[in-house]
mmCIF file of C-alpha atoms in Angstrom:
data_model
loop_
_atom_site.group_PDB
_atom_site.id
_atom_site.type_symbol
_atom_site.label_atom_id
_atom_site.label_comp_id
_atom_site.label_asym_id
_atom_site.label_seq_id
_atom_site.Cartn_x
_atom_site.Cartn_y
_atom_site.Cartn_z
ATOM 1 C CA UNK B 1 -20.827 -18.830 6.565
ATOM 2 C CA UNK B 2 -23.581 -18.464 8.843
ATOM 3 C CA UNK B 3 -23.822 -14.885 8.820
ATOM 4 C CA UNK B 4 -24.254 -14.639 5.165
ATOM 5 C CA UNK B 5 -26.601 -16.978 4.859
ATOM 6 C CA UNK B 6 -28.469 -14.944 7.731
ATOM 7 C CA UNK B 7 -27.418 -12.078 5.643
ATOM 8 C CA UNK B 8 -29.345 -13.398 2.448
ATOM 9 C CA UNK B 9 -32.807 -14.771 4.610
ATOM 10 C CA UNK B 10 -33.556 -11.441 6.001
ATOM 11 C CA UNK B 11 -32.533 -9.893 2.458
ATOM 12 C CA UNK B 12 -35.049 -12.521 0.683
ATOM 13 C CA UNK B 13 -37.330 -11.526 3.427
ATOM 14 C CA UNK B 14 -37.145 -8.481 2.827
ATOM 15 C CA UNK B 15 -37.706 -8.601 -1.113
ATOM 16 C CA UNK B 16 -40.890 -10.088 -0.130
ATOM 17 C CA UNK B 17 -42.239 -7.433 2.110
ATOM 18 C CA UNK B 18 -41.108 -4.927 -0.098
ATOM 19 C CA UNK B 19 -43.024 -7.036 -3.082
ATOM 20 C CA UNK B 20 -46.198 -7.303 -0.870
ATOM 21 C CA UNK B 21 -46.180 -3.429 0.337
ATOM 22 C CA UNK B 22 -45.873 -2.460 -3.266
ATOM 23 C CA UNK B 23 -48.437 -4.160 -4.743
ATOM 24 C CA UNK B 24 -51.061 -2.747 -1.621
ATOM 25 C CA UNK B 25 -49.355 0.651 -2.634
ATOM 26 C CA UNK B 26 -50.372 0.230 -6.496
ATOM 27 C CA UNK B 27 -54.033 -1.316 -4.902
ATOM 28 C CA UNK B 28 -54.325 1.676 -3.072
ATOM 29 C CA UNK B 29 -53.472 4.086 -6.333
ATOM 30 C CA UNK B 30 -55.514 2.412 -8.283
ATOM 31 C CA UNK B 31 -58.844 3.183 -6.004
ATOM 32 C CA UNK B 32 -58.689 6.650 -7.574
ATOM 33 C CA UNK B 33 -59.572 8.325 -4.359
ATOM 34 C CA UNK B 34 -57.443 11.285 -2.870
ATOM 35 C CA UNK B 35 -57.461 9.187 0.018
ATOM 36 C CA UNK B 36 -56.437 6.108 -1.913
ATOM 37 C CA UNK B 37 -53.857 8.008 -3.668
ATOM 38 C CA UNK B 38 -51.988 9.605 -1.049
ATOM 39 C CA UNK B 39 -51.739 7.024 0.919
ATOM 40 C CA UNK B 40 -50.760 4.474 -1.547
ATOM 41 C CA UNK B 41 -48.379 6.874 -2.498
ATOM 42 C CA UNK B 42 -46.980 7.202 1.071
ATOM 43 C CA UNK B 43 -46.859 3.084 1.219
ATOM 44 C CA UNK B 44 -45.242 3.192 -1.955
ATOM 45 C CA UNK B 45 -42.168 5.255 -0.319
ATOM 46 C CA UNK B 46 -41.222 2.673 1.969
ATOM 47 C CA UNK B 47 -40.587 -0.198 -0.029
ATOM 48 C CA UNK B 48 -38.476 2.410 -2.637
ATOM 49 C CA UNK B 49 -36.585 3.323 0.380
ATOM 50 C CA UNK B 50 -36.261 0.231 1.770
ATOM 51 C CA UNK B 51 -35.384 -1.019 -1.718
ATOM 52 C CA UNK B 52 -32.259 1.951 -1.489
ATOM 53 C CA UNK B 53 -31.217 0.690 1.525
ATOM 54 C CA UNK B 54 -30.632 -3.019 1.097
ATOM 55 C CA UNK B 55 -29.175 -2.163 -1.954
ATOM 56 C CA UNK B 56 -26.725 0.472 -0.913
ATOM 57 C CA UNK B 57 -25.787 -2.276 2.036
ATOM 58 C CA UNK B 58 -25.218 -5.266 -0.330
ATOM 59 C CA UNK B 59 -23.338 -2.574 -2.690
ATOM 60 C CA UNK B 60 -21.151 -1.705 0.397
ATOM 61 C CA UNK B 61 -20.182 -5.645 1.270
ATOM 62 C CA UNK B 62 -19.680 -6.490 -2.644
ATOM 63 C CA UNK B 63 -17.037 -3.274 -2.569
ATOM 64 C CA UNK B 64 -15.551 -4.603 0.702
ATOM 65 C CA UNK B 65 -15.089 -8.103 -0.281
ATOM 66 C CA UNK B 66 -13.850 -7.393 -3.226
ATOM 67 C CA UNK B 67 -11.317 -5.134 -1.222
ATOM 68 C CA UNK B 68 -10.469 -7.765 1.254
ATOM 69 C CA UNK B 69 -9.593 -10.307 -1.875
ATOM 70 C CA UNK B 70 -7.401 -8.165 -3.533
ATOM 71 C CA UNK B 71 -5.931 -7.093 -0.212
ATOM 72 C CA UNK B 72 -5.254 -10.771 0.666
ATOM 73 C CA UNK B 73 -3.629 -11.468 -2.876
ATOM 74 C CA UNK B 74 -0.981 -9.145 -2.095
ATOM 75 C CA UNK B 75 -0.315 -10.684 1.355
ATOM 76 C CA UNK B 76 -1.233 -7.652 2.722
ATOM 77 C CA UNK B 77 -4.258 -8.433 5.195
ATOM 78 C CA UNK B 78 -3.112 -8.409 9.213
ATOM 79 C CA UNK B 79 -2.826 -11.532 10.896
ATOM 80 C CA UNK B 80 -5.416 -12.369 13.329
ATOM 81 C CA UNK B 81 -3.534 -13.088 16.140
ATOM 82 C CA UNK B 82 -4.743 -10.806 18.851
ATOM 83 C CA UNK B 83 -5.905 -12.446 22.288
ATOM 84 C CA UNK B 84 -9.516 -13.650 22.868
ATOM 85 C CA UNK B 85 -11.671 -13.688 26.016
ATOM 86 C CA UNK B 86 -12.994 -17.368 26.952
ATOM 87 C CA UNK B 87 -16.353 -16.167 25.117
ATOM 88 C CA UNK B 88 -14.165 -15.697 21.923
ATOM 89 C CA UNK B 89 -14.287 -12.085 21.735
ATOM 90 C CA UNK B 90 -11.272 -9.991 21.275
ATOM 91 C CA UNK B 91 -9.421 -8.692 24.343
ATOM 92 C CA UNK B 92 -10.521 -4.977 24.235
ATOM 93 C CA UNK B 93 -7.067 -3.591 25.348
ATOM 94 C CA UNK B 94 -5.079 -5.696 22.808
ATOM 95 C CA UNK B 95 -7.392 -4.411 20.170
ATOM 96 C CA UNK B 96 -7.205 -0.459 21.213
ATOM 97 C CA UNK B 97 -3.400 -1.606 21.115
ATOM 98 C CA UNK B 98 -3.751 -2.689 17.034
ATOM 99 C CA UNK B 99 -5.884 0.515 16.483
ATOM 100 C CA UNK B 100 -3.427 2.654 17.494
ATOM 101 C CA UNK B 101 -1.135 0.935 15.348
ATOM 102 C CA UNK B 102 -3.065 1.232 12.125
ATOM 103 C CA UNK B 103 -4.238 4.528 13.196
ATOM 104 C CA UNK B 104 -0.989 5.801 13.012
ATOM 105 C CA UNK B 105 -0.280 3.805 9.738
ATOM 106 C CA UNK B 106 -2.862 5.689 8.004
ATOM 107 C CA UNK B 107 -1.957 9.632 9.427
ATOM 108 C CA UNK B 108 1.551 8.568 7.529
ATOM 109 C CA UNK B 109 -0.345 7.823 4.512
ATOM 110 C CA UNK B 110 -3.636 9.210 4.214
ATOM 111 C CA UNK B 111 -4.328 8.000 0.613
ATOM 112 C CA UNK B 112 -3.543 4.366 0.747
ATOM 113 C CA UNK B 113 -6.623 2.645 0.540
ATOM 114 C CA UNK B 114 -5.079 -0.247 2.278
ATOM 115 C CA UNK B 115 -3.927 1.166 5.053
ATOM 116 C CA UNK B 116 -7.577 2.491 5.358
ATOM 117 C CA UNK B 117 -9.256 -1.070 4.840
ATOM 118 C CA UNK B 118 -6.445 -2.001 8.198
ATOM 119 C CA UNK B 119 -7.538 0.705 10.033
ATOM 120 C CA UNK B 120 -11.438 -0.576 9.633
ATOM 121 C CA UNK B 121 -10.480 -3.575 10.554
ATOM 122 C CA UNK B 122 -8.994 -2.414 13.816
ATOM 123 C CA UNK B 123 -11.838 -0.042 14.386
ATOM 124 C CA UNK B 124 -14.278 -3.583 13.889
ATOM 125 C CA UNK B 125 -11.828 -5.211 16.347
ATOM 126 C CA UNK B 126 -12.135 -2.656 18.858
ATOM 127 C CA UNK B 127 -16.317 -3.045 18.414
ATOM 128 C CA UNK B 128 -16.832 0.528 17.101
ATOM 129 C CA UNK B 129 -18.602 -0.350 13.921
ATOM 130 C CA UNK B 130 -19.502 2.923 12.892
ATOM 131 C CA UNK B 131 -16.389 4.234 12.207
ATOM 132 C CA UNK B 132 -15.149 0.980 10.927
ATOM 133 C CA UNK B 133 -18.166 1.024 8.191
ATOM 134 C CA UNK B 134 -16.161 5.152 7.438
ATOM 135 C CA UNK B 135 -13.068 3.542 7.529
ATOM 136 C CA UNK B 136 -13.838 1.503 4.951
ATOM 137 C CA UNK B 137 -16.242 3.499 3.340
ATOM 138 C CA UNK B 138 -13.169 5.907 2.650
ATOM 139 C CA UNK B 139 -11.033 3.074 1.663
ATOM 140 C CA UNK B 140 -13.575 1.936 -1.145
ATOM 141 C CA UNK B 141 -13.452 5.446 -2.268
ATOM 142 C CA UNK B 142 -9.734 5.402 -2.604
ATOM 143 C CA UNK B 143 -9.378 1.950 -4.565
ATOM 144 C CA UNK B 144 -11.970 3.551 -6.734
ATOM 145 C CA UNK B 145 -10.670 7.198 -7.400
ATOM 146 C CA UNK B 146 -13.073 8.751 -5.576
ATOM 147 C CA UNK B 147 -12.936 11.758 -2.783
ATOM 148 C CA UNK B 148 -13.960 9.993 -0.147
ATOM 149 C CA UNK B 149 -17.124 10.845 1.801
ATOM 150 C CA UNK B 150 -16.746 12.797 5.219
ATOM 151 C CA UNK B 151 -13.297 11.980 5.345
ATOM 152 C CA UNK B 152 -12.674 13.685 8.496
ATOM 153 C CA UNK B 153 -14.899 12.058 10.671
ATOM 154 C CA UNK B 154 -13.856 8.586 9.673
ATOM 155 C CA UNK B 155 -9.933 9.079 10.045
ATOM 156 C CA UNK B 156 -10.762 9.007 14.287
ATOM 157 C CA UNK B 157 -8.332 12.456 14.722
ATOM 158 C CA UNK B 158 -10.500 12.818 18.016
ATOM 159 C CA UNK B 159 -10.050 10.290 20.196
ATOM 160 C CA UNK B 160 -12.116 7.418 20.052
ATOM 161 C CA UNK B 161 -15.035 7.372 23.088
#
């Protein structure tokens, strides 16, 4: 719970730089100077991207929730039940353990999204985020019908490093 609401201060936060920077960038465009201009146009770019960014993000954890939920209806979610250091992490061997698991899993059946959503999970476990953000990224794709994007470089055929 904590780490959504941290999730929605800095996205509120944010909003309100984004808000701020755009209306300088419009100030600036509305000086009328070639100065003026290209630099508020230049300001204006961040906030747009910005703006892309959080929203591609909050896009991304809307698809994997909603993932998770209907993965968890149908009792099909793995039990968390792996060992933890004193500090509450999770024991790095018992997790490269699970990943090989659910790697395996998924080279038996590349186009089950679920086994893909599993295989993130184990790739979170393990702490190597960015192929557990492909993992799932691939796994979103699938539930939706989609090719999924750079498939090969999220499936973790090379070995992990």
């Amino acid at each position: 719970m904590a780490a959504k609401a941290g999730y929605f201060l800095v996205s509120a936060l944010l909003i309100g730089y984004f808000g701020l920077t755009g209306h300088r960038a419009v100030l600036l465009l509305r000086e009328g100077t070639w100065a003026t201009v290209t630099l508020g146009v230049a300001v204006l770019a961040l906030p747009l991207i910005g703006g892309w960014f959080l929203w591609r993000s909050f896009h991304f954890v809307l698809c994997a929730n909603r993932l998770g939920r209907e993965l968890d209806a149908e009792g099909g979610l793995p039990v968390d039940d792996l060992p933890r250091t004193p500090g509450g992490r999770i024991d790095r061997a018992a997790a490269d353990a699970a990943f090989a698991e659910r790697r395996a899993e998924v080279e038996a059946a590349p186009e089950d999204w679920r086994r893909w959503f599993r295989l993130a999970l184990a790739y979170h476990d393990a702490r190597d985020t960015p192929r557990a953000r492909g993992a799932m990224s691939h796994a979103i794709a699938l539930h939706a019908g989609r090719t999924p994007p750079r498939a090969r470089r999220a499936t973790g055929a090379a070995e992990r490093g």
